[in-house]
Structure formats: structure tokens, C-alpha cells
PDB file of C-alpha atoms in Angstrom:
ATOM      1  CA  UNK O   1      -3.595 -53.106  39.348  1.00 46.00           C
ATOM      2  CA  UNK O   2      -1.462 -51.050  36.951  1.00 48.00           C
ATOM      3  CA  UNK O   3      -3.720 -48.022  37.346  1.00 48.00           C
ATOM      4  CA  UNK O   4      -3.451 -47.952  41.083  1.00 49.00           C
ATOM      5  CA  UNK O   5       0.365 -48.162  41.002  1.00 50.00           C
ATOM      6  CA  UNK O   6       0.440 -45.358  38.391  1.00 44.00           C
ATOM      7  CA  UNK O   7      -1.753 -43.103  40.492  1.00 43.00           C
ATOM      8  CA  UNK O   8       0.104 -43.891  43.680  1.00 48.00           C
ATOM      9  CA  UNK O   9       3.468 -43.040  42.085  1.00 46.00           C
ATOM     10  CA  UNK O  10       2.047 -39.744  40.742  1.00 45.00           C
ATOM     11  CA  UNK O  11       0.647 -38.982  44.178  1.00 44.00           C
ATOM     12  CA  UNK O  12       4.047 -39.630  45.758  1.00 47.00           C
ATOM     13  CA  UNK O  13       5.753 -37.367  43.183  1.00 43.00           C
ATOM     14  CA  UNK O  14       3.318 -34.502  43.638  1.00 50.00           C
ATOM     15  CA  UNK O  15       3.412 -34.880  47.435  1.00 50.00           C
ATOM     16  CA  UNK O  16       7.210 -34.852  47.327  1.00 50.00           C
ATOM     17  CA  UNK O  17       7.269 -31.710  45.200  1.00 48.00           C
ATOM     18  CA  UNK O  18       4.815 -30.017  47.563  1.00 47.00           C
ATOM     19  CA  UNK O  19       6.876 -30.940  50.618  1.00 48.00           C
ATOM     20  CA  UNK O  20      10.078 -29.692  48.951  1.00 48.00           C
ATOM     21  CA  UNK O  21       8.434 -26.355  48.098  1.00 49.00           C
ATOM     22  CA  UNK O  22       7.113 -26.066  51.639  1.00 45.00           C
ATOM     23  CA  UNK O  23      10.584 -26.802  53.042  1.00 43.00           C
ATOM     24  CA  UNK O  24      12.105 -24.047  50.869  1.00 44.00           C
ATOM     25  CA  UNK O  25       9.420 -21.589  51.922  1.00 46.00           C
ATOM     26  CA  UNK O  26       9.749 -22.523  55.591  1.00 46.00           C
ATOM     27  CA  UNK O  27      13.550 -22.284  55.687  1.00 47.00           C
ATOM     28  CA  UNK O  28      13.589 -19.007  53.747  1.00 50.00           C
ATOM     29  CA  UNK O  29      15.741 -20.418  50.960  1.00 45.00           C
ATOM     30  CA  UNK O  30      15.193 -19.007  47.519  1.00 45.00           C
ATOM     31  CA  UNK O  31      16.867 -18.990  44.143  1.00 43.00           C
ATOM     32  CA  UNK O  32      18.019 -15.408  44.619  1.00 43.00           C
ATOM     33  CA  UNK O  33      19.771 -16.321  47.878  1.00 44.00           C
ATOM     34  CA  UNK O  34      21.867 -18.933  46.050  1.00 42.00           C
ATOM     35  CA  UNK O  35      23.037 -16.628  43.275  1.00 43.00           C
ATOM     36  CA  UNK O  36      20.666 -18.240  40.784  1.00 40.00           C
ATOM     37  CA  UNK O  37      18.288 -16.028  38.870  1.00 42.00           C
ATOM     38  CA  UNK O  38      14.633 -17.004  39.345  1.00 42.00           C
ATOM     39  CA  UNK O  39      12.869 -18.166  36.210  1.00 40.00           C
ATOM     40  CA  UNK O  40       9.419 -16.821  35.338  1.00 40.00           C
ATOM     41  CA  UNK O  41       7.001 -19.569  34.387  1.00 38.00           C
ATOM     42  CA  UNK O  42       4.738 -17.352  32.289  1.00 39.00           C
ATOM     43  CA  UNK O  43       4.780 -17.497  28.496  1.00 39.00           C
ATOM     44  CA  UNK O  44       6.471 -14.559  26.836  1.00 33.00           C
ATOM     45  CA  UNK O  45       4.157 -12.349  24.765  1.00 34.00           C
ATOM     46  CA  UNK O  46       3.922 -13.128  21.066  1.00 37.00           C
ATOM     47  CA  UNK O  47       4.386  -9.506  20.021  1.00 38.00           C
ATOM     48  CA  UNK O  48       6.610  -7.162  21.962  1.00 40.00           C
ATOM     49  CA  UNK O  49       5.443  -3.581  22.377  1.00 43.00           C
ATOM     50  CA  UNK O  50       8.492  -2.291  20.501  1.00 48.00           C
ATOM     51  CA  UNK O  51       7.815  -4.621  17.561  1.00 61.00           C
ATOM     52  CA  UNK O  52       4.137  -3.688  17.428  1.00 69.00           C
ATOM     53  CA  UNK O  53       4.847   0.037  17.326  1.00 88.00           C
ATOM     54  CA  UNK O  54       7.512  -0.463  14.628  1.00 92.00           C
ATOM     55  CA  UNK O  55       5.074  -2.551  12.569  1.00 94.00           C
ATOM     56  CA  UNK O  56       2.354   0.064  12.956  1.00 94.00           C
ATOM     57  CA  UNK O  57       4.726   2.868  11.921  1.00 94.00           C
ATOM     58  CA  UNK O  58       5.735   0.976   8.770  1.00 95.00           C
ATOM     59  CA  UNK O  59       2.090   0.274   7.909  1.00 95.00           C
ATOM     60  CA  UNK O  60       1.018   3.885   8.535  1.00 94.00           C
ATOM     61  CA  UNK O  61       3.791   5.248   6.316  1.00 93.00           C
ATOM     62  CA  UNK O  62       3.270   2.643   3.583  1.00 94.00           C
ATOM     63  CA  UNK O  63      -0.478   3.191   3.354  1.00 92.00           C
ATOM     64  CA  UNK O  64      -0.150   6.986   3.482  1.00 91.00           C
ATOM     65  CA  UNK O  65       2.780   7.376   1.076  1.00 90.00           C
ATOM     66  CA  UNK O  66       2.233   4.436  -1.286  1.00 91.00           C
ATOM     67  CA  UNK O  67      -1.162   2.719  -1.172  1.00 90.00           C
ATOM     68  CA  UNK O  68      -3.511   5.700  -0.764  1.00 88.00           C
ATOM     69  CA  UNK O  69      -1.326   8.294  -2.474  1.00 83.00           C
ATOM     70  CA  UNK O  70      -2.533   9.749  -5.747  1.00 75.00           C
ATOM     71  CA  UNK O  71       0.229  10.072  -8.313  1.00 74.00           C
ATOM     72  CA  UNK O  72       3.247   8.177  -9.553  1.00 79.00           C
ATOM     73  CA  UNK O  73       4.160   5.051  -7.610  1.00 82.00           C
ATOM     74  CA  UNK O  74       7.679   4.875  -6.167  1.00 84.00           C
ATOM     75  CA  UNK O  75       8.750   1.257  -6.738  1.00 90.00           C
ATOM     76  CA  UNK O  76      11.685   1.632  -4.325  1.00 92.00           C
ATOM     77  CA  UNK O  77       9.287   2.220  -1.420  1.00 92.00           C
ATOM     78  CA  UNK O  78       7.341  -0.920  -2.332  1.00 94.00           C
ATOM     79  CA  UNK O  79      10.540  -2.976  -2.579  1.00 95.00           C
ATOM     80  CA  UNK O  80      11.780  -1.627   0.765  1.00 95.00           C
ATOM     81  CA  UNK O  81       8.620  -2.649   2.653  1.00 96.00           C
ATOM     82  CA  UNK O  82       7.366  -5.847   0.947  1.00 97.00           C
ATOM     83  CA  UNK O  83       9.010  -9.277   1.154  1.00 97.00           C
ATOM     84  CA  UNK O  84      10.189 -10.977  -2.067  1.00 96.00           C
ATOM     85  CA  UNK O  85       7.189 -13.345  -1.930  1.00 96.00           C
ATOM     86  CA  UNK O  86       4.723 -10.450  -1.816  1.00 97.00           C
ATOM     87  CA  UNK O  87       6.646  -8.560  -4.513  1.00 97.00           C
ATOM     88  CA  UNK O  88       6.223 -11.552  -6.856  1.00 97.00           C
ATOM     89  CA  UNK O  89       2.473 -11.528  -6.180  1.00 96.00           C
ATOM     90  CA  UNK O  90       2.271  -7.762  -6.816  1.00 96.00           C
ATOM     91  CA  UNK O  91       4.166  -8.145 -10.131  1.00 96.00           C
ATOM     92  CA  UNK O  92       1.831 -10.970 -11.174  1.00 95.00           C
ATOM     93  CA  UNK O  93      -1.272  -8.883 -10.409  1.00 93.00           C
ATOM     94  CA  UNK O  94       0.185  -5.977 -12.407  1.00 94.00           C
ATOM     95  CA  UNK O  95       1.000  -8.229 -15.394  1.00 95.00           C
ATOM     96  CA  UNK O  96      -2.624  -9.463 -15.470  1.00 93.00           C
ATOM     97  CA  UNK O  97      -3.828  -5.861 -16.039  1.00 92.00           C
ATOM     98  CA  UNK O  98      -1.011  -4.064 -17.890  1.00 92.00           C
ATOM     99  CA  UNK O  99       1.919  -4.652 -20.224  1.00 92.00           C
ATOM    100  CA  UNK O 100       5.388  -4.080 -18.824  1.00 89.00           C
ATOM    101  CA  UNK O 101       6.654  -4.338 -15.288  1.00 91.00           C
ATOM    102  CA  UNK O 102       5.191  -2.842 -12.154  1.00 92.00           C
ATOM    103  CA  UNK O 103       3.458  -3.606  -8.872  1.00 94.00           C
ATOM    104  CA  UNK O 104      -0.300  -4.101  -8.485  1.00 92.00           C
ATOM    105  CA  UNK O 105      -0.487  -1.981  -5.367  1.00 90.00           C
ATOM    106  CA  UNK O 106      -4.273  -1.647  -5.763  1.00 89.00           C
ATOM    107  CA  UNK O 107      -4.770  -5.042  -4.078  1.00 90.00           C
ATOM    108  CA  UNK O 108      -4.019  -3.269  -0.765  1.00 91.00           C
ATOM    109  CA  UNK O 109      -7.168  -1.084  -1.208  1.00 87.00           C
ATOM    110  CA  UNK O 110     -10.881  -1.385  -1.873  1.00 86.00           C
ATOM    111  CA  UNK O 111     -12.161  -1.973  -5.381  1.00 80.00           C
ATOM    112  CA  UNK O 112     -13.600   1.554  -5.622  1.00 75.00           C
ATOM    113  CA  UNK O 113     -12.985   3.133  -8.994  1.00 66.00           C
ATOM    114  CA  UNK O 114     -13.325   6.864  -8.618  1.00 65.00           C
ATOM    115  CA  UNK O 115     -15.018   8.200  -5.514  1.00 67.00           C
ATOM    116  CA  UNK O 116     -14.199  11.484  -3.840  1.00 73.00           C
ATOM    117  CA  UNK O 117     -10.736  12.821  -3.116  1.00 71.00           C
ATOM    118  CA  UNK O 118     -10.605  11.635   0.504  1.00 77.00           C
ATOM    119  CA  UNK O 119      -8.207   8.931   1.494  1.00 83.00           C
ATOM    120  CA  UNK O 120      -6.360   8.113   4.669  1.00 88.00           C
ATOM    121  CA  UNK O 121      -5.629   5.544   7.341  1.00 92.00           C
ATOM    122  CA  UNK O 122      -8.348   5.467   9.996  1.00 93.00           C
ATOM    123  CA  UNK O 123      -6.945   2.788  12.307  1.00 94.00           C
ATOM    124  CA  UNK O 124      -4.282   0.096  12.572  1.00 95.00           C
ATOM    125  CA  UNK O 125      -5.025  -2.540  15.169  1.00 94.00           C
ATOM    126  CA  UNK O 126      -3.329  -5.749  16.171  1.00 94.00           C
ATOM    127  CA  UNK O 127      -5.368  -8.808  15.249  1.00 92.00           C
ATOM    128  CA  UNK O 128      -3.108 -11.599  16.511  1.00 88.00           C
ATOM    129  CA  UNK O 129       0.607 -12.323  16.501  1.00 89.00           C
ATOM    130  CA  UNK O 130       1.894  -9.906  13.875  1.00 92.00           C
ATOM    131  CA  UNK O 131      -1.316  -9.734  11.856  1.00 94.00           C
ATOM    132  CA  UNK O 132      -2.852  -6.258  11.720  1.00 96.00           C
ATOM    133  CA  UNK O 133      -6.159  -4.926  10.479  1.00 95.00           C
ATOM    134  CA  UNK O 134      -5.626  -1.686   8.572  1.00 95.00           C
ATOM    135  CA  UNK O 135      -8.836   0.343   8.301  1.00 93.00           C
ATOM    136  CA  UNK O 136      -8.772   3.187   5.791  1.00 91.00           C
ATOM    137  CA  UNK O 137     -10.884   5.628   3.824  1.00 89.00           C
ATOM    138  CA  UNK O 138     -10.503   5.012   0.110  1.00 86.00           C
ATOM    139  CA  UNK O 139     -12.276   7.683  -1.916  1.00 83.00           C
ATOM    140  CA  UNK O 140     -15.134   7.883   0.567  1.00 84.00           C
ATOM    141  CA  UNK O 141     -15.391   4.103   0.988  1.00 85.00           C
ATOM    142  CA  UNK O 142     -14.237   2.434   4.205  1.00 88.00           C
ATOM    143  CA  UNK O 143     -11.918  -0.485   3.577  1.00 89.00           C
ATOM    144  CA  UNK O 144     -10.109  -3.058   5.678  1.00 92.00           C
ATOM    145  CA  UNK O 145      -7.119  -5.189   4.837  1.00 93.00           C
ATOM    146  CA  UNK O 146      -5.438  -7.793   7.026  1.00 95.00           C
ATOM    147  CA  UNK O 147      -1.674  -7.441   6.790  1.00 96.00           C
ATOM    148  CA  UNK O 148       0.920  -9.929   8.081  1.00 96.00           C
ATOM    149  CA  UNK O 149       4.235  -8.440   9.174  1.00 96.00           C
ATOM    150  CA  UNK O 150       7.564 -10.277   9.456  1.00 96.00           C
ATOM    151  CA  UNK O 151      11.108  -9.239  10.257  1.00 94.00           C
ATOM    152  CA  UNK O 152      13.732  -9.561   7.502  1.00 93.00           C
ATOM    153  CA  UNK O 153      17.299  -8.347   8.073  1.00 90.00           C
ATOM    154  CA  UNK O 154      16.149  -6.598  11.243  1.00 92.00           C
ATOM    155  CA  UNK O 155      13.411  -4.596   9.457  1.00 93.00           C
ATOM    156  CA  UNK O 156       9.633  -5.028   9.707  1.00 95.00           C
ATOM    157  CA  UNK O 157       8.214  -5.959   6.291  1.00 96.00           C
ATOM    158  CA  UNK O 158       4.816  -6.829   4.836  1.00 96.00           C
ATOM    159  CA  UNK O 159       4.634 -10.519   3.942  1.00 96.00           C
ATOM    160  CA  UNK O 160       0.974 -11.195   3.152  1.00 95.00           C
ATOM    161  CA  UNK O 161      -2.324  -9.349   2.740  1.00 93.00           C
ATOM    162  CA  UNK O 162      -5.979 -10.372   2.769  1.00 89.00           C
ATOM    163  CA  UNK O 163      -8.581  -7.843   1.665  1.00 80.00           C
ATOM    164  CA  UNK O 164     -11.848  -8.002   3.544  1.00 75.00           C
ATOM    165  CA  UNK O 165     -14.162  -6.683   0.803  1.00 67.00           C
ATOM    166  CA  UNK O 166     -14.855  -9.923  -1.040  1.00 56.00           C
ATOM    167  CA  UNK O 167     -17.224  -8.581  -3.690  1.00 51.00           C
ATOM    168  CA  UNK O 168     -14.754  -6.982  -6.098  1.00 56.00           C
ATOM    169  CA  UNK O 169     -12.203  -9.465  -7.309  1.00 48.00           C
TER     170      UNK O 169
END
């Protein structure tokens, strides 16, 4: 008996809502006519276009000027773009290989040692949310890294990376 009363009350509620909506449509009343702004029922997108393009610009510049650049590493650029959590990981990776302080920026690239002199970003594409797949040429070897972006103090920053070439760790 409880089920039938539950279903009948739901039926009355949905019928009532339908009749109310029909009455509003029939009489021509709307939220805009009452000075009330209509509310969209759709979910807002996870990544806004502006945010995506800002993230992509940061990634393009970082890979071009820091990760794939041959020469002396500018620690200030790394500190400007990476979150404190990622900076700790980069320092730890560096300390496992070398004495002193520095950032193990090589974890952003493939494990190629040598190769030709070609390097560059081939593509940056949105994976989901604020995760991007950065595809690049690293000394003649194609590499991909998944990069998670976050916003800190109003600036897009790299928070986490996952390299896709599993065979070289």
C-alpha cells in the first residue's frame, strides 16, 4: 500500500508542475516579464575558453623556453610556472642525480639521451578539466606528457605531470 501512495503523490506533484508550466505558457507570463532574470538549467563548462587559452600559452612558453631549450636553466622561470608541490618534486628528482640544488626539469621530457638537434612543441590539447596532453619533438623522438594546470594567485600554474613513455624511468 505504501508504494501506491508514494507513486500517486509523485504523480500529483509532476502533474501539478506540468499544469503550472502550461498555465505560465498559456498566459504569456515569464520570468523576464516580472523583472526576474531567467536561470539557465545547463551545467557550466568545466574549462572556460579564456582559461584554456591562458593555460595553453603558459605551457607553450614553458616547454619552448625551459623544458626543450638547450643551455642554462633559468630557475626563476620554473618557480614562476610550477606550484610549490611540483617544485618540491623537481628538487627531489634533481637531488637523486646531482649534488647541490636545482630542478629536475628532464622529467617533463622523454628519456632520450642525445638525438638530433630538433626540439619543439607539436601540439597542446585539452584532455579533460584542466589536464592537457603536450606532444613534443625531443631530439627526433616524439614525446607526450600529461600536465595538470591550476590557478594560484590569479595565474595559471603547472601542478602535476605524468609522462606517457613508461619505459625509461
